[in-house]
Amino acid sequence: MLSHLTLLLPLVLSISSPSAAYWKGFNLPANLPSGACKTTQDWARDFSVLDSLPGDFSSARLFASSDCGTLANAVPAALTSNTKLLVGVWTQDGAHYEAEKAALVQAIKQHGTSWIVAVSVGSEDLYRAETDAATLARQINEVRTLLQGLGASNIEVGHVDTWTAWVDPKNEDVVRACNFVGHDGYPYWEGVSVEQGLNAFHQNLEKTRSVVNRVKPGALVWVTETGWPVTGANFGSATPSVANAGAYWKSVACEIFRGAHTFWYTTQDYSSSPSFGVLDANYKPLYDLSC
């Protein structure tokens, strides 16, 4: 196994510039833990809670645009709180995909683009084998063309998927279509201990970066999902606990926040198993989120 210093060297080099600034936020679902769709007031509470956490979290990633009225309800709250959004466009099912694009168009026509960080077309579609690279690359380019038609050609368009999908040669057309590549990596799901989590995370991140640097030089790799569960079943040597989630935060989050655009998974999912949420049912941190 490579040494901690060797694994961190690319990260250290990437943050050597004191002027570097990165988006830092959380993945936010469109549903409450009860399953109900979030209202604008619910989104406002989410953004207010993010703002209250240590570390200046001023952005969030959304998984879809039309589901639960995501953009219709979230964008007004984001504008009020000055929260910026990594927008998701769901790609599966033709009617759903069209509804997603329509919701994005409507939000831009109504609110402009100042609230948009970037747009991710699809999420882990390649990992789930729900599409092929040519289809997904076409959809990424379609959304980019749609944005250009709205006078929003400056907005970056990419895709979010697991590191295992990005290193698969048959998916290189998707890399070429992306302005940015969203990297999802969970050492928990690889069955490693939390003590090995930092090394496992960086090894897989560098695998994604290596592919992107070869296939699409200049495109940045964003960390769009990672985290450690606070509850749930053991997976190999990986053990969910509040203490382990806190340790993973200190070792991984506090490093990567300084070296890449990062969206942590997640704020609140206490009804799920395993649960990766950093907040309890009362929106209070379960562990120390300072760095």
Coordinates of C-alpha atoms in Angstrom, one line a residue:
M1 CA 0.0 0.0 0.0
L2 CA 1.3 3.4 -0.9
S3 CA 2.3 5.7 1.9
H4 CA -0.1 8.4 3.2
L5 CA 2.4 11.1 1.9
T6 CA 2.6 9.5 -1.6
L7 CA -1.2 9.3 -1.8
L8 CA -1.7 12.9 -0.8
L9 CA 1.0 14.4 -3.0
P10 CA -1.4 15.0 -6.0
L11 CA -3.8 16.7 -3.6
V12 CA -1.1 18.8 -2.1
L13 CA 0.1 19.9 -5.5
S14 CA -3.5 20.8 -6.5
I15 CA -3.9 23.1 -3.6
S16 CA -0.5 24.7 -3.7
S17 CA -2.0 28.0 -5.0
P18 CA -3.2 30.2 -2.2
S19 CA -5.8 31.7 -4.5
A20 CA -7.6 28.4 -5.1
A21 CA -11.2 28.4 -4.1
Y22 CA -13.6 25.4 -4.2
W23 CA -17.3 24.8 -3.9
K24 CA -18.1 23.0 -0.6
G25 CA -21.5 21.7 0.2
F26 CA -23.7 18.7 0.8
N27 CA -26.0 16.4 -1.3
L28 CA -29.6 17.3 -0.4
P29 CA -32.6 15.1 -1.3
A30 CA -35.9 16.5 -2.5
N31 CA -37.7 14.5 0.1
L32 CA -37.9 14.8 3.9
P33 CA -36.9 11.7 5.9
S34 CA -40.7 11.0 6.1
G35 CA -40.8 10.7 2.3
A36 CA -42.8 13.9 1.9
C37 CA -41.7 16.4 -0.8
K38 CA -39.8 19.4 0.5
T39 CA -41.6 22.8 0.3
T40 CA -39.8 26.1 -0.2
Q41 CA -39.8 26.5 3.5
D42 CA -38.1 23.1 4.0
W43 CA -35.4 24.1 1.5
A44 CA -35.0 27.4 3.3
R45 CA -34.4 25.5 6.6
D46 CA -31.9 23.2 4.9
F47 CA -29.9 26.1 3.5
S48 CA -30.1 28.0 6.8
V49 CA -28.7 24.9 8.6
L50 CA -25.9 24.6 6.1
D51 CA -25.0 28.2 6.7
S52 CA -24.9 27.6 10.5
L53 CA -22.4 24.7 10.3
P54 CA -18.7 25.4 10.8
G55 CA -16.8 25.7 7.5
D56 CA -18.8 28.1 5.3
F57 CA -21.1 25.7 3.3
S58 CA -22.7 27.9 0.7
S59 CA -23.6 25.3 -1.9
A60 CA -25.6 22.1 -2.3
R61 CA -26.1 19.3 -4.9
L62 CA -29.6 18.4 -6.0
F63 CA -30.2 15.0 -7.7
A64 CA -33.1 16.1 -10.0
S65 CA -34.9 19.1 -11.4
S66 CA -38.6 18.1 -11.7
D67 CA -39.0 15.5 -9.0
C68 CA -41.0 16.8 -6.1
G69 CA -40.9 20.2 -7.8
T70 CA -37.2 20.3 -6.8
L71 CA -36.1 23.5 -8.7
A72 CA -39.5 25.2 -8.4
N73 CA -39.3 24.9 -4.6
A74 CA -35.5 25.0 -4.0
V75 CA -34.4 27.9 -6.2
P76 CA -36.4 30.7 -4.5
A77 CA -35.0 29.5 -1.1
A78 CA -31.5 29.4 -2.6
L79 CA -31.8 32.9 -4.0
T80 CA -32.9 34.3 -0.6
S81 CA -30.0 32.6 1.2
N82 CA -27.4 33.1 -1.5
T83 CA -26.9 29.3 -1.8
K84 CA -25.6 28.0 -5.1
L85 CA -26.8 24.7 -6.5
L86 CA -25.2 21.9 -8.5
V87 CA -28.3 21.0 -10.5
G88 CA -29.2 17.4 -11.4
V89 CA -31.0 16.3 -14.5
W90 CA -32.3 12.7 -14.3
T91 CA -31.7 10.9 -17.6
Q92 CA -33.7 7.6 -17.3
D93 CA -37.1 7.3 -19.0
G94 CA -37.7 9.6 -21.9
A95 CA -40.7 11.4 -20.4
H96 CA -38.9 11.9 -17.2
Y97 CA -35.8 13.3 -19.0
E98 CA -38.0 15.7 -20.9
A99 CA -39.7 16.8 -17.7
E100 CA -36.3 17.4 -16.1
K101 CA -35.1 19.6 -19.0
A102 CA -38.4 21.5 -18.9
A103 CA -38.0 22.2 -15.2
L104 CA -34.5 23.5 -15.7
V105 CA -35.6 25.8 -18.5
Q106 CA -38.5 27.1 -16.5
A107 CA -36.2 27.8 -13.5
I108 CA -33.7 29.7 -15.6
K109 CA -36.4 31.7 -17.4
Q110 CA -37.9 32.7 -14.1
H111 CA -34.8 33.2 -12.0
G112 CA -31.8 33.6 -14.3
T113 CA -28.6 31.6 -13.7
S114 CA -26.9 33.3 -10.7
W115 CA -27.9 30.3 -8.4
I116 CA -26.3 27.6 -10.6
V117 CA -22.9 26.1 -9.8
A118 CA -23.1 23.7 -12.7
V119 CA -25.4 21.0 -14.2
S120 CA -24.9 17.3 -13.8
V121 CA -26.7 15.2 -16.4
G122 CA -27.4 11.9 -14.7
S123 CA -26.2 10.3 -11.5
E124 CA -24.5 6.9 -11.4
D125 CA -26.3 5.7 -14.6
L126 CA -23.2 3.9 -15.8
Y127 CA -22.6 2.2 -12.5
R128 CA -26.2 0.9 -12.5
A129 CA -25.8 -0.1 -16.2
E130 CA -29.0 1.8 -17.0
T131 CA -27.5 3.4 -20.2
D132 CA -24.5 3.3 -22.5
A133 CA -21.8 5.9 -23.0
A134 CA -23.0 7.1 -26.4
T135 CA -26.5 7.8 -25.1
L136 CA -25.3 9.6 -22.0
A137 CA -22.8 11.6 -23.9
R138 CA -25.5 12.7 -26.3
Q139 CA -27.7 13.8 -23.4
I140 CA -24.9 15.8 -21.8
N141 CA -24.4 17.6 -25.1
E142 CA -28.2 18.1 -25.5
V143 CA -28.4 19.8 -22.1
R144 CA -25.3 22.0 -23.0
T145 CA -27.0 23.1 -26.2
L146 CA -30.2 23.8 -24.3
L147 CA -28.3 26.1 -21.9
Q148 CA -26.6 27.8 -24.8
G149 CA -30.0 28.6 -26.3
L150 CA -30.9 30.3 -23.0
G151 CA -27.8 32.4 -23.1
A152 CA -26.1 30.3 -20.4
S153 CA -23.2 28.9 -22.3
N154 CA -20.9 29.7 -19.3
I155 CA -22.5 27.0 -17.2
E156 CA -20.4 23.8 -17.0
V157 CA -22.2 20.5 -17.8
G158 CA -21.0 17.1 -16.6
H159 CA -21.9 13.8 -15.2
V160 CA -21.7 12.1 -11.7
D161 CA -20.8 8.5 -11.4
T162 CA -18.7 6.0 -9.3
W163 CA -15.0 5.8 -9.8
T164 CA -15.4 2.3 -11.1
A165 CA -17.5 3.7 -14.0
W166 CA -15.0 6.4 -14.8
V167 CA -12.0 4.0 -15.1
D168 CA -13.9 1.7 -17.5
P169 CA -12.5 2.4 -21.0
K170 CA -16.0 1.9 -22.6
N171 CA -17.2 5.1 -20.9
E172 CA -14.6 7.4 -22.2
D173 CA -17.1 9.1 -24.6
V174 CA -18.8 10.4 -21.5
V175 CA -15.6 11.8 -20.1
R176 CA -15.1 13.6 -23.5
A177 CA -18.6 15.1 -23.3
C178 CA -18.1 16.5 -19.8
N179 CA -16.8 20.0 -18.7
F180 CA -16.3 18.4 -15.3
V181 CA -16.4 14.8 -14.0
G182 CA -18.2 14.1 -10.7
H183 CA -16.5 11.4 -8.7
D184 CA -18.4 9.2 -6.2
G185 CA -16.3 7.1 -3.8
Y186 CA -17.2 5.3 -0.6
P187 CA -14.5 3.3 1.1
Y188 CA -17.3 1.9 3.3
W189 CA -18.8 0.1 0.3
E190 CA -15.3 -1.3 -0.4
G191 CA -15.3 -3.0 3.0
V192 CA -12.2 -1.2 4.3
S193 CA -11.8 0.0 7.9
V194 CA -12.2 3.7 8.7
E195 CA -8.4 3.7 9.4
Q196 CA -7.8 2.7 5.8
G197 CA -10.5 5.0 4.5
L198 CA -8.3 8.0 3.7
N199 CA -5.9 5.9 1.6
A200 CA -8.7 4.1 -0.2
F201 CA -10.5 7.3 -1.0
H202 CA -7.4 9.0 -2.5
Q203 CA -6.3 5.9 -4.4
N204 CA -9.6 5.8 -6.2
L205 CA -9.8 9.5 -6.7
E206 CA -6.4 9.5 -8.4
K207 CA -7.6 6.6 -10.6
T208 CA -10.4 8.8 -11.8
R209 CA -8.1 11.8 -12.2
S210 CA -5.6 9.8 -14.2
V211 CA -8.3 8.8 -16.7
V212 CA -9.7 12.3 -17.0
N213 CA -6.2 13.8 -17.5
R214 CA -5.6 11.4 -20.3
V215 CA -9.0 11.5 -22.1
K216 CA -10.0 15.1 -21.4
P217 CA -7.0 17.2 -20.3
G218 CA -8.0 20.3 -18.4
A219 CA -11.4 18.9 -17.1
L220 CA -11.6 19.0 -13.3
V221 CA -12.7 16.0 -11.2
W222 CA -15.2 17.1 -8.5
V223 CA -15.9 15.0 -5.5
T224 CA -19.7 14.7 -5.7
E225 CA -20.3 12.0 -3.1
T226 CA -18.5 10.4 -0.2
G227 CA -19.1 9.9 3.4
W228 CA -19.2 7.3 6.2
P229 CA -22.3 5.9 7.8
V230 CA -23.3 6.6 11.4
T231 CA -25.6 3.5 11.6
G232 CA -26.2 0.3 9.7
A233 CA -24.6 -3.1 9.1
N234 CA -20.9 -3.8 9.0
F235 CA -19.6 -4.2 5.4
G236 CA -16.4 -6.3 5.4
S237 CA -14.1 -4.4 7.8
A238 CA -16.1 -1.2 7.5
T239 CA -18.1 -0.4 10.7
P240 CA -20.8 2.3 10.8
S241 CA -20.7 4.5 14.0
V242 CA -20.8 8.1 14.9
A243 CA -17.2 7.9 16.0
N244 CA -16.1 6.4 12.7
A245 CA -18.1 8.9 10.6
G246 CA -16.4 11.7 12.6
A247 CA -13.0 10.2 12.1
Y248 CA -13.6 9.9 8.3
W249 CA -14.8 13.5 8.2
K250 CA -11.6 14.7 9.9
S251 CA -9.3 12.7 7.7
V252 CA -11.1 13.0 4.3
A253 CA -13.4 16.0 4.3
C254 CA -10.9 18.3 6.0
E255 CA -8.3 17.4 3.4
I256 CA -10.4 17.3 0.2
F257 CA -12.3 20.6 1.0
R258 CA -8.9 22.3 0.3
G259 CA -8.3 20.5 -2.9
A260 CA -11.4 19.9 -4.9
H261 CA -15.0 21.0 -5.4
T262 CA -16.8 18.8 -2.9
F263 CA -20.3 17.8 -2.1
W264 CA -20.6 15.5 1.0
Y265 CA -23.2 12.7 1.4
T266 CA -25.4 13.7 3.2
T267 CA -27.1 16.0 5.6
Q268 CA -29.9 14.0 7.0
D269 CA -31.1 10.4 6.2
Y270 CA -31.7 8.9 9.6
S271 CA -34.6 6.7 8.3
S272 CA -32.2 4.9 5.9
S273 CA -29.9 2.0 6.6
P274 CA -27.0 2.5 6.4
S275 CA -27.5 6.2 7.3
F276 CA -24.8 8.6 6.2
G277 CA -26.4 11.8 7.5
V278 CA -24.3 14.2 9.5
L279 CA -27.4 15.7 11.2
D280 CA -29.9 14.2 13.6
A281 CA -33.7 14.5 13.5
N282 CA -33.4 18.0 15.1
Y283 CA -30.9 19.2 12.5
K284 CA -28.0 19.1 15.0
P285 CA -24.6 17.7 14.0
L286 CA -24.0 14.2 15.1
Y287 CA -20.2 14.8 15.3
D288 CA -17.7 17.7 15.1
L289 CA -17.8 19.2 11.6
S290 CA -15.0 21.7 12.2
C291 CA -11.7 21.3 10.3

